[in-house]
Tab-separated table of C-alpha atoms in Angstrom:
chain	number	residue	atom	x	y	z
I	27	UNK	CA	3.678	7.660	-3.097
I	28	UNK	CA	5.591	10.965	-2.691
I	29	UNK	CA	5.390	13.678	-5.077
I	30	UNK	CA	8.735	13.610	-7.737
I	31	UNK	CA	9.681	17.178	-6.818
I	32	UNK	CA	12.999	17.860	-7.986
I	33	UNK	CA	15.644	18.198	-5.003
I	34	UNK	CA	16.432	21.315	-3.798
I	35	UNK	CA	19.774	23.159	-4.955
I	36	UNK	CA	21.881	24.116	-2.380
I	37	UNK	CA	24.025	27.005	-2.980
I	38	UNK	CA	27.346	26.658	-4.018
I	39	UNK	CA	30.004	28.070	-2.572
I	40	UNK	CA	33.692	29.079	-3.309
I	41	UNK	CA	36.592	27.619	-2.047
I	42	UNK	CA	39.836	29.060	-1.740
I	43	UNK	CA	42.170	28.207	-4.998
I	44	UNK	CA	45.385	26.104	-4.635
I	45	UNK	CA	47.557	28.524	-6.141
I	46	UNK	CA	47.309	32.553	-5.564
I	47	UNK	CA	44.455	32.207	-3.110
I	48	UNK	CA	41.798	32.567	-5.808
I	49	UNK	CA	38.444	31.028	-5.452
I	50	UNK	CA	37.719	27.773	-7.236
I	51	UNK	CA	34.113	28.047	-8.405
I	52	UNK	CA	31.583	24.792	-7.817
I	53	UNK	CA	29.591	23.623	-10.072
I	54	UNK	CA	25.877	23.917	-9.705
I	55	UNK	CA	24.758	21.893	-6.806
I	56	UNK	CA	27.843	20.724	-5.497
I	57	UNK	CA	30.203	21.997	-2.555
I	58	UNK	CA	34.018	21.905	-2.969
I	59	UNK	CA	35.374	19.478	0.464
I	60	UNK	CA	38.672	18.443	1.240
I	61	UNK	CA	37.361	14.827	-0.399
I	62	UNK	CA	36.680	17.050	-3.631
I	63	UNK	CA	33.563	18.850	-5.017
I	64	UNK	CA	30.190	16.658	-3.076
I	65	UNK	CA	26.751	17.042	-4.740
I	66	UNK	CA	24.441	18.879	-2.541
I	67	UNK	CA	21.313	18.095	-4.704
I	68	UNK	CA	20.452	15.220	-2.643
I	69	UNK	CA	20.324	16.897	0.862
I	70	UNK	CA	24.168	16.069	1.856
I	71	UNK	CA	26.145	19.536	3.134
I	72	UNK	CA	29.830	17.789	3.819
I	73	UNK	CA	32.079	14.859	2.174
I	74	UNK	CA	31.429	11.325	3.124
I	75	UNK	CA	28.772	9.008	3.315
I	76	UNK	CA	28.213	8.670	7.052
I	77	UNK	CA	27.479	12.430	6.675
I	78	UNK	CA	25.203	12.024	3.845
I	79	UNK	CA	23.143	9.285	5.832
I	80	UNK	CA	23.401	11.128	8.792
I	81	UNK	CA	21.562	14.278	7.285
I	82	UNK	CA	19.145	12.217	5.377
I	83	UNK	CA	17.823	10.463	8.317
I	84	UNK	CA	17.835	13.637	10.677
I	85	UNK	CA	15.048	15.329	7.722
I	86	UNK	CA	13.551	12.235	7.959
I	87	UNK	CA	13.137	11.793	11.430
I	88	UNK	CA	11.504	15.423	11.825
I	89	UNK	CA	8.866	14.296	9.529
I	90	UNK	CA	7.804	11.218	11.234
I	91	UNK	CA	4.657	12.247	12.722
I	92	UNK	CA	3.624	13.921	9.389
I	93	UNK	CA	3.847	10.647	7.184
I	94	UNK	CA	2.332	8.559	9.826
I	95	UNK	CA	-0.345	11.411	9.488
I	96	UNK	CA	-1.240	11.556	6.201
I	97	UNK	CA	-1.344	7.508	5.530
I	98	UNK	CA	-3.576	7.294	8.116
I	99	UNK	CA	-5.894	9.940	6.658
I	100	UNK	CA	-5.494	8.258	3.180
I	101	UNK	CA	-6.722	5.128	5.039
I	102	UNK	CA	-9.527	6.314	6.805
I	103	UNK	CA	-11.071	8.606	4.078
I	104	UNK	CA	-10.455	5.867	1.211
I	105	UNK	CA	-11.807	2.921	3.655
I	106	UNK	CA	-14.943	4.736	4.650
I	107	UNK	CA	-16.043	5.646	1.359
I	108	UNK	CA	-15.640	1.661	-0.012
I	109	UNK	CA	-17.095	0.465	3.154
I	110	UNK	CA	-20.310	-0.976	1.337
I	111	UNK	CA	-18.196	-3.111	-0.958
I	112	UNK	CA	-15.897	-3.930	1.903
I	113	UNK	CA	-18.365	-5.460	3.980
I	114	UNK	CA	-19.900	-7.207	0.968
I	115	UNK	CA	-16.317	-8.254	-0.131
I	116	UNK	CA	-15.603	-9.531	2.897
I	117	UNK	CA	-19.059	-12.072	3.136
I	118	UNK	CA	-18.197	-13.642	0.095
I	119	UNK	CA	-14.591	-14.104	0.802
I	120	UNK	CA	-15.729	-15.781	4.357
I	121	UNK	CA	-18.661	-18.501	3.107
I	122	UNK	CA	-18.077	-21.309	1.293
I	123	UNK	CA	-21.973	-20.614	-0.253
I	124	UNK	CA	-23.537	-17.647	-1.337
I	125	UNK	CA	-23.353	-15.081	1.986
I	126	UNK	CA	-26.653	-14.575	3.817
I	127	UNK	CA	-27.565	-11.271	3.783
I	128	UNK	CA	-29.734	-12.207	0.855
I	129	UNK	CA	-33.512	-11.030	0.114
I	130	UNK	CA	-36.022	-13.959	-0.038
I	131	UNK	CA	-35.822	-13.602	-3.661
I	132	UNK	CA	-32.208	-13.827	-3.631
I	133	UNK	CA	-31.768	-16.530	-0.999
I	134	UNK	CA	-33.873	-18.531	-3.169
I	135	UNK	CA	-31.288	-18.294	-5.622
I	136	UNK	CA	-28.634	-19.058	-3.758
I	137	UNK	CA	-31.084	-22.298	-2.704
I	138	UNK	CA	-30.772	-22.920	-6.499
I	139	UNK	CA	-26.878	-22.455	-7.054
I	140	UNK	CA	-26.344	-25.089	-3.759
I	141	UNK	CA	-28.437	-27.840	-5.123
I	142	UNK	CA	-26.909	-27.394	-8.349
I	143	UNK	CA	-23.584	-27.573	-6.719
I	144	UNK	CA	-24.592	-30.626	-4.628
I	145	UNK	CA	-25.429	-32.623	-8.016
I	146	UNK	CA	-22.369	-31.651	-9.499
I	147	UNK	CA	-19.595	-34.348	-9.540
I	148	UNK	CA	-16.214	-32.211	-9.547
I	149	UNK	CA	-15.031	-29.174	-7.668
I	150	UNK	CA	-14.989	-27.334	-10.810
I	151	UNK	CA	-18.333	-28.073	-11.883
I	152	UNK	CA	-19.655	-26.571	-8.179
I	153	UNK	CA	-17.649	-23.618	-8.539
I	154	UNK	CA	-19.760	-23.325	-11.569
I	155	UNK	CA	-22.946	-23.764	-10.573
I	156	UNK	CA	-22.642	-21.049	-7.691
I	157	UNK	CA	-21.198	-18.536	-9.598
I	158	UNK	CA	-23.528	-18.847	-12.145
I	159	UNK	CA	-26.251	-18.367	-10.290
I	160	UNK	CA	-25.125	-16.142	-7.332
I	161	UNK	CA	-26.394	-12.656	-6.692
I	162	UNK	CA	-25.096	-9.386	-7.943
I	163	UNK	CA	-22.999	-7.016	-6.122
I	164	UNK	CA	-25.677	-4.630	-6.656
I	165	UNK	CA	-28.723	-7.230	-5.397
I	166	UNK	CA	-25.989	-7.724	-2.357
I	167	UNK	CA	-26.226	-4.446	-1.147
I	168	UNK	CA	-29.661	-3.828	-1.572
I	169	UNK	CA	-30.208	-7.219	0.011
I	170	UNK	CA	-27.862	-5.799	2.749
I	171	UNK	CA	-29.971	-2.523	2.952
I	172	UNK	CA	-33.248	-4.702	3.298
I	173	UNK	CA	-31.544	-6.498	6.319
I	174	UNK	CA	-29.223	-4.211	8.338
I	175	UNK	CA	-30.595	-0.414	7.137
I	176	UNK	CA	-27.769	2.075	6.203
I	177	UNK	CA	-25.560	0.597	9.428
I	178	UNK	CA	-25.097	-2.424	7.326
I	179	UNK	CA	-22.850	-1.217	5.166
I	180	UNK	CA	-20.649	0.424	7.916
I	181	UNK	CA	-20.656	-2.543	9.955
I	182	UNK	CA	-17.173	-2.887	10.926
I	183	UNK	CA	-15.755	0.140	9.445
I	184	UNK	CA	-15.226	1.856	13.095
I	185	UNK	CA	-12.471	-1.146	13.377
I	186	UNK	CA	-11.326	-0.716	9.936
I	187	UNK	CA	-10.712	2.799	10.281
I	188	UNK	CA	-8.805	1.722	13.769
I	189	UNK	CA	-6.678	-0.810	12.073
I	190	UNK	CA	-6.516	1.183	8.612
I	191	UNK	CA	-4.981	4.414	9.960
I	192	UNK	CA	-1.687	3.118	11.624
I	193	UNK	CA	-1.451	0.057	8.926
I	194	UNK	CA	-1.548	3.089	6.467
I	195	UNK	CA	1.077	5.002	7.580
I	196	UNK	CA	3.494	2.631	8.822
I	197	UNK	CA	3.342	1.579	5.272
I	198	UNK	CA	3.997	4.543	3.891
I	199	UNK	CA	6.376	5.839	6.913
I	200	UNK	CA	8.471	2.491	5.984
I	201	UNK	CA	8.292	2.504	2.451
I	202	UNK	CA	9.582	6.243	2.570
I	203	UNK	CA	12.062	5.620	5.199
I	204	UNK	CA	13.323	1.987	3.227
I	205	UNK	CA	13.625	4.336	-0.228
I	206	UNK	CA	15.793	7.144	1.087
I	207	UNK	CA	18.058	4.376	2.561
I	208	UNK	CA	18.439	2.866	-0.722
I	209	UNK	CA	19.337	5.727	-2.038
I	210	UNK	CA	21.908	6.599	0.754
I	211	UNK	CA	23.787	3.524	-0.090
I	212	UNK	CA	24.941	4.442	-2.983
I	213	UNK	CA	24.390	8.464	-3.539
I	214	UNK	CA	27.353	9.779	-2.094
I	215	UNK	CA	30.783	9.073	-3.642
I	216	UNK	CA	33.903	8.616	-1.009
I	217	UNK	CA	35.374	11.543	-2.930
I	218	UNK	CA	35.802	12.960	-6.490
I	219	UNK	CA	39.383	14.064	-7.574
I	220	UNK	CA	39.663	17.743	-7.836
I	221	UNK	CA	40.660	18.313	-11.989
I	222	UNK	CA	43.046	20.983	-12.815
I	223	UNK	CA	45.808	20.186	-10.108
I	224	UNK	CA	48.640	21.635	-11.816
I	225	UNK	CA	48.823	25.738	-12.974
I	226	UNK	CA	45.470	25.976	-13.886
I	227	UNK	CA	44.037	25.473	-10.492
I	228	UNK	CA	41.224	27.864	-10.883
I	229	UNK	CA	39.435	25.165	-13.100
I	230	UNK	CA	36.472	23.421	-11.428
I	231	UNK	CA	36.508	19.609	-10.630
I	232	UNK	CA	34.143	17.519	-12.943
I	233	UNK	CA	31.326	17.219	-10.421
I	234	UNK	CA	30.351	13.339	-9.589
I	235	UNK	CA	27.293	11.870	-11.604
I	236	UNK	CA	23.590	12.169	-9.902
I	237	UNK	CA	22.935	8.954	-8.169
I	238	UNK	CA	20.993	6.339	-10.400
I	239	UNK	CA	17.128	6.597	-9.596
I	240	UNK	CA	15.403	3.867	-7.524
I	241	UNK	CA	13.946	0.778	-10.023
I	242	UNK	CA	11.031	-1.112	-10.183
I	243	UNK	CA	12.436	-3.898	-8.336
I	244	UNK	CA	13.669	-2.011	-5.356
I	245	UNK	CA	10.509	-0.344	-4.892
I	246	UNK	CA	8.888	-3.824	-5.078
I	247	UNK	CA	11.185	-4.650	-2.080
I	248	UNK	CA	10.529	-1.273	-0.171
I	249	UNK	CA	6.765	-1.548	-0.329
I	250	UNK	CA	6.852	-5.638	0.094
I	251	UNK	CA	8.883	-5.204	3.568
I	252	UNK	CA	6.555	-1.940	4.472
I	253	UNK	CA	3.202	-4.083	3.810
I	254	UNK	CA	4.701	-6.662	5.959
I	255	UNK	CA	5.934	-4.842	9.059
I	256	UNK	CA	2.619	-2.946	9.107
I	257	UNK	CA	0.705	-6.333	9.303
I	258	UNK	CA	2.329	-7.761	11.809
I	259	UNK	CA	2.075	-4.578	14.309
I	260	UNK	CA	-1.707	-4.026	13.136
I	261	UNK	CA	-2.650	-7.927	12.832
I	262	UNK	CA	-5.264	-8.310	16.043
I	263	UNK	CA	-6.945	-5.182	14.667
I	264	UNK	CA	-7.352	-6.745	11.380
I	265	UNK	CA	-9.280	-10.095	13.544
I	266	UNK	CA	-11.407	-7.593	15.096
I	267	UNK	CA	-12.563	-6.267	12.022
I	268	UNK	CA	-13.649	-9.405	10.071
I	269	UNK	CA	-15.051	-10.739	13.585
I	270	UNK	CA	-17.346	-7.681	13.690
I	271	UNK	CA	-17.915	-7.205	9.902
I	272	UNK	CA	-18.901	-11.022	9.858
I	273	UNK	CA	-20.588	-11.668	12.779
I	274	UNK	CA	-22.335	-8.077	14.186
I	275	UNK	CA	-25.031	-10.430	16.374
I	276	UNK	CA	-21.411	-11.989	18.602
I	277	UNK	CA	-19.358	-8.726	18.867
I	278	UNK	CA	-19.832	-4.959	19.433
I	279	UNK	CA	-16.560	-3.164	19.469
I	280	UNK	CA	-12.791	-3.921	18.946
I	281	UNK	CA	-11.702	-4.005	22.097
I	282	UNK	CA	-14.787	-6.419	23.450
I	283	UNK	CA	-14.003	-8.320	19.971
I	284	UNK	CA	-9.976	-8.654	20.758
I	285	UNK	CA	-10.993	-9.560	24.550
I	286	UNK	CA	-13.841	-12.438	23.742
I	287	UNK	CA	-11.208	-13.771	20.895
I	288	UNK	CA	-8.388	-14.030	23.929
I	289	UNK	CA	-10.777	-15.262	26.774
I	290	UNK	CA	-12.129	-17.957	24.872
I	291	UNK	CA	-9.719	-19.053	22.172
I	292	UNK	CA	-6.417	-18.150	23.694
I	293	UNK	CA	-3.971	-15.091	22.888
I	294	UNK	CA	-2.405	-17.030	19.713
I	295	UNK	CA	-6.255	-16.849	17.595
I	296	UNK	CA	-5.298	-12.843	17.254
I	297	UNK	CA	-2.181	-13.996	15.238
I	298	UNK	CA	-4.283	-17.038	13.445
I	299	UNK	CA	-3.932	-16.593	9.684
I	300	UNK	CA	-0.636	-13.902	9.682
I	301	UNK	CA	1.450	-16.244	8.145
I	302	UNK	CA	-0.678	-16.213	4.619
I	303	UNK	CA	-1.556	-12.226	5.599
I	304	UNK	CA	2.792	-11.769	5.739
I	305	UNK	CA	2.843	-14.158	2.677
I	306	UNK	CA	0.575	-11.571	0.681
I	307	UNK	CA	1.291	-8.009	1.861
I	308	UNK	CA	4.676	-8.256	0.304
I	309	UNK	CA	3.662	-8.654	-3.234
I	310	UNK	CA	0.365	-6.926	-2.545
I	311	UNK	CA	1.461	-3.467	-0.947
I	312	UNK	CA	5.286	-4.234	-3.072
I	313	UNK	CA	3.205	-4.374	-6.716
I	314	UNK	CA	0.845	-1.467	-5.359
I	315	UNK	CA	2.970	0.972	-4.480
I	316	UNK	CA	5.787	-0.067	-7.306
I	317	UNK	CA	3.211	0.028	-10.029
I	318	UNK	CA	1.658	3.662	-8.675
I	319	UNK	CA	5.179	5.093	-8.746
I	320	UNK	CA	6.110	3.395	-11.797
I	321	UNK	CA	3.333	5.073	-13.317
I	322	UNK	CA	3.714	8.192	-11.732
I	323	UNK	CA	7.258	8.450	-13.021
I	324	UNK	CA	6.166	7.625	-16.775
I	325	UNK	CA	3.730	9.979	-16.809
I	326	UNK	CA	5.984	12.809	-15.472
I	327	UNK	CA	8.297	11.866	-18.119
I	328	UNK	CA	6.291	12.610	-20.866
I	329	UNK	CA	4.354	15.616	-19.213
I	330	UNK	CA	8.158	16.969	-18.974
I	331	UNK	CA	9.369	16.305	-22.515
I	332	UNK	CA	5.802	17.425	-23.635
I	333	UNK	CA	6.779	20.614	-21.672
I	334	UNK	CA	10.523	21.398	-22.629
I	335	UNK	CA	9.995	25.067	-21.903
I	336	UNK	CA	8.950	24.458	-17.977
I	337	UNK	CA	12.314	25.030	-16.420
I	338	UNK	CA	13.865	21.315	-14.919
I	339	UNK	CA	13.778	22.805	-11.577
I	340	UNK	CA	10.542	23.359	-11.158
I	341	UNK	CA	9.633	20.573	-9.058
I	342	UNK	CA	6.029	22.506	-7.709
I	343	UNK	CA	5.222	22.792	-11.417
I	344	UNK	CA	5.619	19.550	-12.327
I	345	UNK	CA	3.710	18.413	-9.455
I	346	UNK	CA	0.827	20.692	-9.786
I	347	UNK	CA	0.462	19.467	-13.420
I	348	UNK	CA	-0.311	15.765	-12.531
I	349	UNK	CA	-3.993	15.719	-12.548
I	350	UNK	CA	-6.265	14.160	-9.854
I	351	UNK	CA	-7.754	12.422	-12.916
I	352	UNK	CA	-4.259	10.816	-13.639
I	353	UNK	CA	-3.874	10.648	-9.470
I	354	UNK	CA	-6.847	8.767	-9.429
I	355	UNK	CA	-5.786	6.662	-12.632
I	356	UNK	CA	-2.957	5.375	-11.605
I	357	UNK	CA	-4.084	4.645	-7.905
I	358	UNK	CA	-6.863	2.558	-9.228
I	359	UNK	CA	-4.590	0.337	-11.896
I	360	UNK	CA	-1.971	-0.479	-8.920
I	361	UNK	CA	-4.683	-1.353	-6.816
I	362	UNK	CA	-6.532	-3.991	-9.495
I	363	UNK	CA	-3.166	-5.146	-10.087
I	364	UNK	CA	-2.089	-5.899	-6.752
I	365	UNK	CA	-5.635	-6.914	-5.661
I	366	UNK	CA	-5.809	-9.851	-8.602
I	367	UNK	CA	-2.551	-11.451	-8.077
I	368	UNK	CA	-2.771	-11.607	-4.086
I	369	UNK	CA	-6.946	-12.360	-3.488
I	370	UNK	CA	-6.347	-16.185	-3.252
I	371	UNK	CA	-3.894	-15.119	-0.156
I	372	UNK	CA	-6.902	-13.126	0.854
I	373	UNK	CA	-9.276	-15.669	0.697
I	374	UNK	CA	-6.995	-18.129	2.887
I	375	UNK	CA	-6.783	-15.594	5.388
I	376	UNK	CA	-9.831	-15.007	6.112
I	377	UNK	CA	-11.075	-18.523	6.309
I	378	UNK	CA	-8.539	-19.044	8.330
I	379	UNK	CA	-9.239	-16.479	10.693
I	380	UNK	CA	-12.591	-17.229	11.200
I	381	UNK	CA	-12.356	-20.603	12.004
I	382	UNK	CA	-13.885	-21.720	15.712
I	383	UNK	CA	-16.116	-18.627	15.441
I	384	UNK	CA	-20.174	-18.413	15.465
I	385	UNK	CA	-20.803	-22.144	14.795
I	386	UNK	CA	-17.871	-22.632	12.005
I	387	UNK	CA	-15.964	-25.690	12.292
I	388	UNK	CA	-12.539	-25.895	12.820
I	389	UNK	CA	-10.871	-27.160	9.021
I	390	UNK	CA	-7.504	-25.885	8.076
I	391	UNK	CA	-4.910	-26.002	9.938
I	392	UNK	CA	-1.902	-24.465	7.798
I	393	UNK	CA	-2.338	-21.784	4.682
I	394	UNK	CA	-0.963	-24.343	2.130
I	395	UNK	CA	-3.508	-27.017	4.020
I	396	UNK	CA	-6.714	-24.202	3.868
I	397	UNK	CA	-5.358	-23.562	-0.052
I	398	UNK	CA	-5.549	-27.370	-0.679
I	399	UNK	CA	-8.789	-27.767	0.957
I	400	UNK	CA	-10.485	-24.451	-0.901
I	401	UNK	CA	-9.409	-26.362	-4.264
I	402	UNK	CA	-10.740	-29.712	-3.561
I	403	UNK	CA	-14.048	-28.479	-2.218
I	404	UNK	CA	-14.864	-25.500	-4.278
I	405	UNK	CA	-12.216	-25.649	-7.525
I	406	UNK	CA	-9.794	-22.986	-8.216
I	407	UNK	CA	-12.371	-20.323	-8.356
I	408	UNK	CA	-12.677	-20.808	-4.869
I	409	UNK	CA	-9.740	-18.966	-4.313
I	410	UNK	CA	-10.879	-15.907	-5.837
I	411	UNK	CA	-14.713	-15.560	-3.947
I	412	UNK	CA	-15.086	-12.352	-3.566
I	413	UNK	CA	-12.949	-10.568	-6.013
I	414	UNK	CA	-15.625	-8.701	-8.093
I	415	UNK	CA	-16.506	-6.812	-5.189
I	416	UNK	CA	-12.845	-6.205	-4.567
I	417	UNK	CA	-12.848	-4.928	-7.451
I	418	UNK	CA	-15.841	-2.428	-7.170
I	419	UNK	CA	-13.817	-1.883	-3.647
I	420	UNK	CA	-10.343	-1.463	-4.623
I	421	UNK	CA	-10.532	0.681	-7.209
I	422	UNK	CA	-12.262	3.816	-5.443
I	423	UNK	CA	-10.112	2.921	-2.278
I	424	UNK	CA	-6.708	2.658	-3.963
I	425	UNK	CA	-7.060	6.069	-5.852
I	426	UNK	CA	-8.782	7.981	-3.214
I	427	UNK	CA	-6.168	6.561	-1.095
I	428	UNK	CA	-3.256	7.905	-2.928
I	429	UNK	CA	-4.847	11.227	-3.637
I	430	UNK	CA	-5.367	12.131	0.290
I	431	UNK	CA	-1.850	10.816	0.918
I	432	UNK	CA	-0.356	13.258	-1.881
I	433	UNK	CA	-3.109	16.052	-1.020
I	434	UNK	CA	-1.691	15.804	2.441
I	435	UNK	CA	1.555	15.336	2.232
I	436	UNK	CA	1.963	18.859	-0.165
I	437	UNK	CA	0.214	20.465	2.447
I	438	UNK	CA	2.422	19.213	4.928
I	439	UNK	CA	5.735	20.374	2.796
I	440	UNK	CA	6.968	16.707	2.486
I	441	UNK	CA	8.424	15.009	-0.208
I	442	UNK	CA	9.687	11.700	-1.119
I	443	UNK	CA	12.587	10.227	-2.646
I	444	UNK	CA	13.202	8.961	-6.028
């Protein structure tokens, strides 16, 4: 997520001495308080944790507008590049049977897989047959170009980018907001006992240890509860977009979409599927945006002891020396990560959502039910329909993604915690 500049180093300043009215001098990045000598280094200016909170949320809250910013231009630009293999992602994921936007060469091949799969005798063995013989990503989008022209593969993305942009950066607002809180609990001591209280009282107090950095698992939490509270503000925006990607002939805009759904299904079909969608944002947006930082950090680890020369404060040095190779690198392996544990979730959710729409019958009521019933009818590679195009999808989306959001957020002078 945010760039691992190295805080900023307030000044340090004297404070009168105990004895003989000499100055005690402070320690690089600290300030001497009544409490005793309180880092600095981590944006706090007085003793006392309400103070250090305090300050750290006031920077924050002047940057609002700028995170929410640049996630949603990291989610608009990524999105609209991938929006090919989106929309052919999103066909497989909701059919049951290869999706029809098949040449006649191709839908005679999906002809083949069915009957194949209609002879077979366990789920397993139908899973089989239609993956075997099921079309290309590649044939898929030139099938799609046959069809649909160059709109075809945009189809929907005017509602993606609508539902994109704010999920986007309330994810990253959150997950920046949730991180700095983390590291508010437990940065700022109560007080550190000034050393040297007897005759030598010009010696400086031992300042307090930096705080411990955020781990793995925290960041897992931070991104998990940031991918969740993003869904459930942007969720009718996400119906409208697999409503319009899947079925272009029914609807012709997001807000005629999210009107149709409510006048003839009811108000509650916006929310149909959230509870799988809540189920797998948090380990999908937690693993993503753990595993890019994770990776981030290692490989600013070893740039730096690579470098021992560059001095340790040079935070705009060490930035500007992480590649948009590496950028791109490590944007694409948390995505494929993220993307391969939670697709089943996916999957669920989008069959679920659909249901009651153009023609399709009413199945699943529940996630676990809709899981249940993928597996019986289709086997367990039911559940993951769909993925190779998420792949071909994810991986430009993911680094592009995190690129824009760091391009941006440089530009914009912020910077994120550690």
């Amino acid at each position: 997520m945010g760039s691992e500049d190295a805080p900023v180093t307030a000044a340090a300043t004297a404070a009168p001495g105990r004895r003989g009215g000499g100055a005690r001098p402070a320690a690089k990045g600290f300030v001497p308080t009544a409490k005793g000598m309180v880092p600095t280094a981590y944006g706090v200016q007085r003793g006392g944790r309400g103070m250090a909170v305090a300050r750290m949320q006031s920077v924050f809250q002047n940057d609002i507008l700028k995170y929410l910013v640049a996630g949603a231009l990291a989610g608009m630009v990524s999105r609209t590049i991938v929006s090919p293999l989106e929309v052919i992602a999103t066909l497989n994921m909701c059919s049951a049977s290869p999706p029809l936007v098949a040449s006649n060469a191709t839908k005679q091949l999906g002809a083949r897989a069915a009957t194949a799969a209609a002879a077979a005798t366990t789920p397993a063995a139908r899973t089989a047959a239609l993956s075997s013989s099921s079309p290309s990503t590649l044939a898929q989008l030139r099938a799609l170009f046959a069809k649909e022209g160059i709109r075809g593969f945009f189809k929907g993305n005017g509602a993606n980018c609508l539902k994109v942009a704010p999920t986007k950066g309330i994810q990253f607002l959150v997950f920046e907001f949730l991180k700095r809180r983390i590291l508010a609990s437990r940065t700022i001591p109560a007080g550190v006992p000034a050393a040297g209280d007897g005759d030598n009282g010009d010696v400086a107090p031992s300042p307090p240890p930096p705080p411990a950095p955020i781990t793995a698992l925290e960041r897992l939490f931070a991104g998990g509860t940031a991918g969740m509270a993003a869904a459930s503000l942007c969720y009718p925006l996400e119906v409208a977009k697999t409503l319009l990607t899947a079925h272009p002939e029914s609807y012709s805009s997001v807000g005629g979409t999210i009107a149709s759904v409510v006048r003839t299904q009811g108000p509650r079909a916006l929310f149909r599927g959230l509870s799988p969608t809540l189920v797998a944002m948090f380990p999908y947006v937690g693993l993503e945006f753990m595993v890019y930082e994770q990776l981030k950090l290692a490989y600013t680890a070893r740039f730096i002891e690579s470098k021992a020369n560059l001095d340790k404060g040079a935070g705009t040095q060490q930035q500007a020396a992480i590649s948009v190779a590496a950028m791109l690198l490590m944007g694409a392996v948390a995505g494929t990560v993220a993307q391969t544990v939670c697709h089943p979730l996916d999957v669920v959710r989008k069959r679920l959502q659909l249901q009651g729409i153009g023609g399709r019958p009413v199945v699943y009521r529940s996630m676990v039910g809709a899981s249940m019933g993928i597996v019986r009818g289709e086997g367990i590679g039911g559940l993951y329909k769909g993925l190779r195009p998420c792949y071909w999808s994810v991986l430009p989306s993911a680094s592009v993604s995190y690129l824009v959001y760091e391009r941006a957020k440089a530009m914009m002078g912020l910077t994120s915690a550690r």
